[in-house]
Amino acid sequence: VPNVIQLEGFHPLKHALRFGADVLDVMTSDPERLAQLVAELAPDLAPLHARTVAEAELAPHARATGVMALARRPDFDLAVALADPAPVILLEDPRRLGNLGACVRVAAAAGAAALLTTGASDPWHPDAVRGAAGLHYALPVARVDELPHSGRPLVAVDPGGEPGPVPPGAVLAFGSERHGLSDALLAAADQRLRIPMRPGVSSLNLATAVAAVLYASCGVGNAPPSISSMR
Ligand SMILES: C[S@@+](CC[C@H](N)C(=O)[O-])C[C@H]1O[C@@H](n2cnc3c(N)ncnc32)[C@H](O)[C@@H]1O
């Protein structure tokens, strides 16, 4: 079903529930273990009701914790996403779904306004949702056909750029794992920003680069408020 998302494992379900997902079905092959996980890692979600199923009914990646859920994919409205003044992450044609998920995870943690992707990969693919630990529900995440017209500065985050400050409220564009940013995006950018690296190192991993730039733009000690006792 296109608008129903598979959440494989406990952490994706935990984050989906915390960030307001419309969870349609929760399944477990081990109700006692699920109750223990809730008590240890998410007492804020107790009691968590789940249907008991045979382990074979769970997706392979869900079997380690014996929990899986189905949730509705939220509607996406670009205008609403761009109304938040925080930085927007734009991933140009990301290829590795686990890496894409790691970008969603850090974008959620650092309080980005939205994470947008171009290219063929579906940012809501179960492998990306697993890589993000379900944090897709914490901010708008969507694939777009073209660069959004937002009036914000467009920063090409690229090893060929220059180090410098990150302008507030920018669209921060990151390239694909193998090829980096396209010539078209580099030409459209207002600024090319390099993350300094030791000589001999050619580039950082995509999600690592997103993390470095986002936290630099938040300012140390100025990160978004933590959800105190939640893990
Ligand atoms: C694995 S890198 C791509 C490497 C690609 N061969 C290149 O030269 O751009 C994936 C993306 O992470 C970002 N990135 C990685 N290291 C960076 C650095 N030191 N400075 C700025 N951006 C970086 C860029 O957006 C890059 O397109």
PDB file of N, CA and C in Angstrom, residues 107-112 215 218 221-227:
ATOM      1  N   ALA A 107      19.095  15.326  10.754  1.00  0.00           N
ATOM      2  CA  ALA A 107      18.286  16.522  10.453  1.00  0.00           C
ATOM      3  C   ALA A 107      17.203  16.685  11.527  1.00  0.00           C
ATOM      4  N   ALA A 108      16.609  15.569  11.930  1.00  0.00           N
ATOM      5  CA  ALA A 108      15.594  15.624  12.992  1.00  0.00           C
ATOM      6  C   ALA A 108      16.223  16.069  14.304  1.00  0.00           C
ATOM      7  N   ALA A 109      17.386  15.494  14.610  1.00  0.00           N
ATOM      8  CA  ALA A 109      18.033  15.792  15.894  1.00  0.00           C
ATOM      9  C   ALA A 109      18.440  17.253  15.986  1.00  0.00           C
ATOM     10  N   ALA A 110      18.921  17.812  14.883  1.00  0.00           N
ATOM     11  CA  ALA A 110      19.430  19.185  14.909  1.00  0.00           C
ATOM     12  C   ALA A 110      18.323  20.215  14.647  1.00  0.00           C
ATOM     13  N   GLY A 111      17.105  19.759  14.422  1.00  0.00           N
ATOM     14  CA  GLY A 111      15.991  20.688  14.276  1.00  0.00           C
ATOM     15  C   GLY A 111      15.885  21.330  12.904  1.00  0.00           C
ATOM     16  N   ALA A 112      16.292  20.621  11.832  1.00  0.00           N
ATOM     17  CA  ALA A 112      16.133  21.164  10.476  1.00  0.00           C
ATOM     18  C   ALA A 112      14.646  21.314  10.156  1.00  0.00           C
ATOM     19  N   TYR A 215      25.136  21.056  12.638  1.00  0.00           N
ATOM     20  CA  TYR A 215      25.486  21.436  14.016  1.00  0.00           C
ATOM     21  C   TYR A 215      26.318  22.706  14.039  1.00  0.00           C
ATOM     22  N   CYS A 218      23.702  25.353  13.862  1.00  0.00           N
ATOM     23  CA  CYS A 218      22.949  25.514  15.130  1.00  0.00           C
ATOM     24  C   CYS A 218      23.767  26.341  16.108  1.00  0.00           C
ATOM     25  N   GLY A 221      25.997  24.267  21.722  1.00  0.00           N
ATOM     26  CA  GLY A 221      25.243  24.645  22.921  1.00  0.00           C
ATOM     27  C   GLY A 221      23.914  25.290  22.590  1.00  0.00           C
ATOM     28  N   ASN A 222      23.629  25.387  21.303  1.00  0.00           N
ATOM     29  CA  ASN A 222      22.414  26.049  20.878  1.00  0.00           C
ATOM     30  C   ASN A 222      21.516  25.077  20.129  1.00  0.00           C
ATOM     31  N   ALA A 223      21.802  23.787  20.329  1.00  0.00           N
ATOM     32  CA  ALA A 223      21.045  22.754  19.632  1.00  0.00           C
ATOM     33  C   ALA A 223      19.596  22.782  20.084  1.00  0.00           C
ATOM     34  N   PRO A 224      18.694  22.155  19.344  1.00  0.00           N
ATOM     35  CA  PRO A 224      17.288  22.188  19.733  1.00  0.00           C
ATOM     36  C   PRO A 224      17.075  21.545  21.105  1.00  0.00           C
ATOM     37  N   PRO A 225      16.008  21.916  21.803  1.00  0.00           N
ATOM     38  CA  PRO A 225      15.789  21.406  23.146  1.00  0.00           C
ATOM     39  C   PRO A 225      15.709  19.895  23.162  1.00  0.00           C
ATOM     40  N   SER A 226      16.281  19.283  24.181  1.00  0.00           N
ATOM     41  CA  SER A 226      16.228  17.826  24.261  1.00  0.00           C
ATOM     42  C   SER A 226      14.912  17.415  24.928  1.00  0.00           C
ATOM     43  N   ILE A 227      14.515  16.188  24.618  1.00  0.00           N
ATOM     44  CA  ILE A 227      13.320  15.664  25.277  1.00  0.00           C
ATOM     45  C   ILE A 227      13.845  14.954  26.509  1.00  0.00           C
TER      46      ILE A 227
END
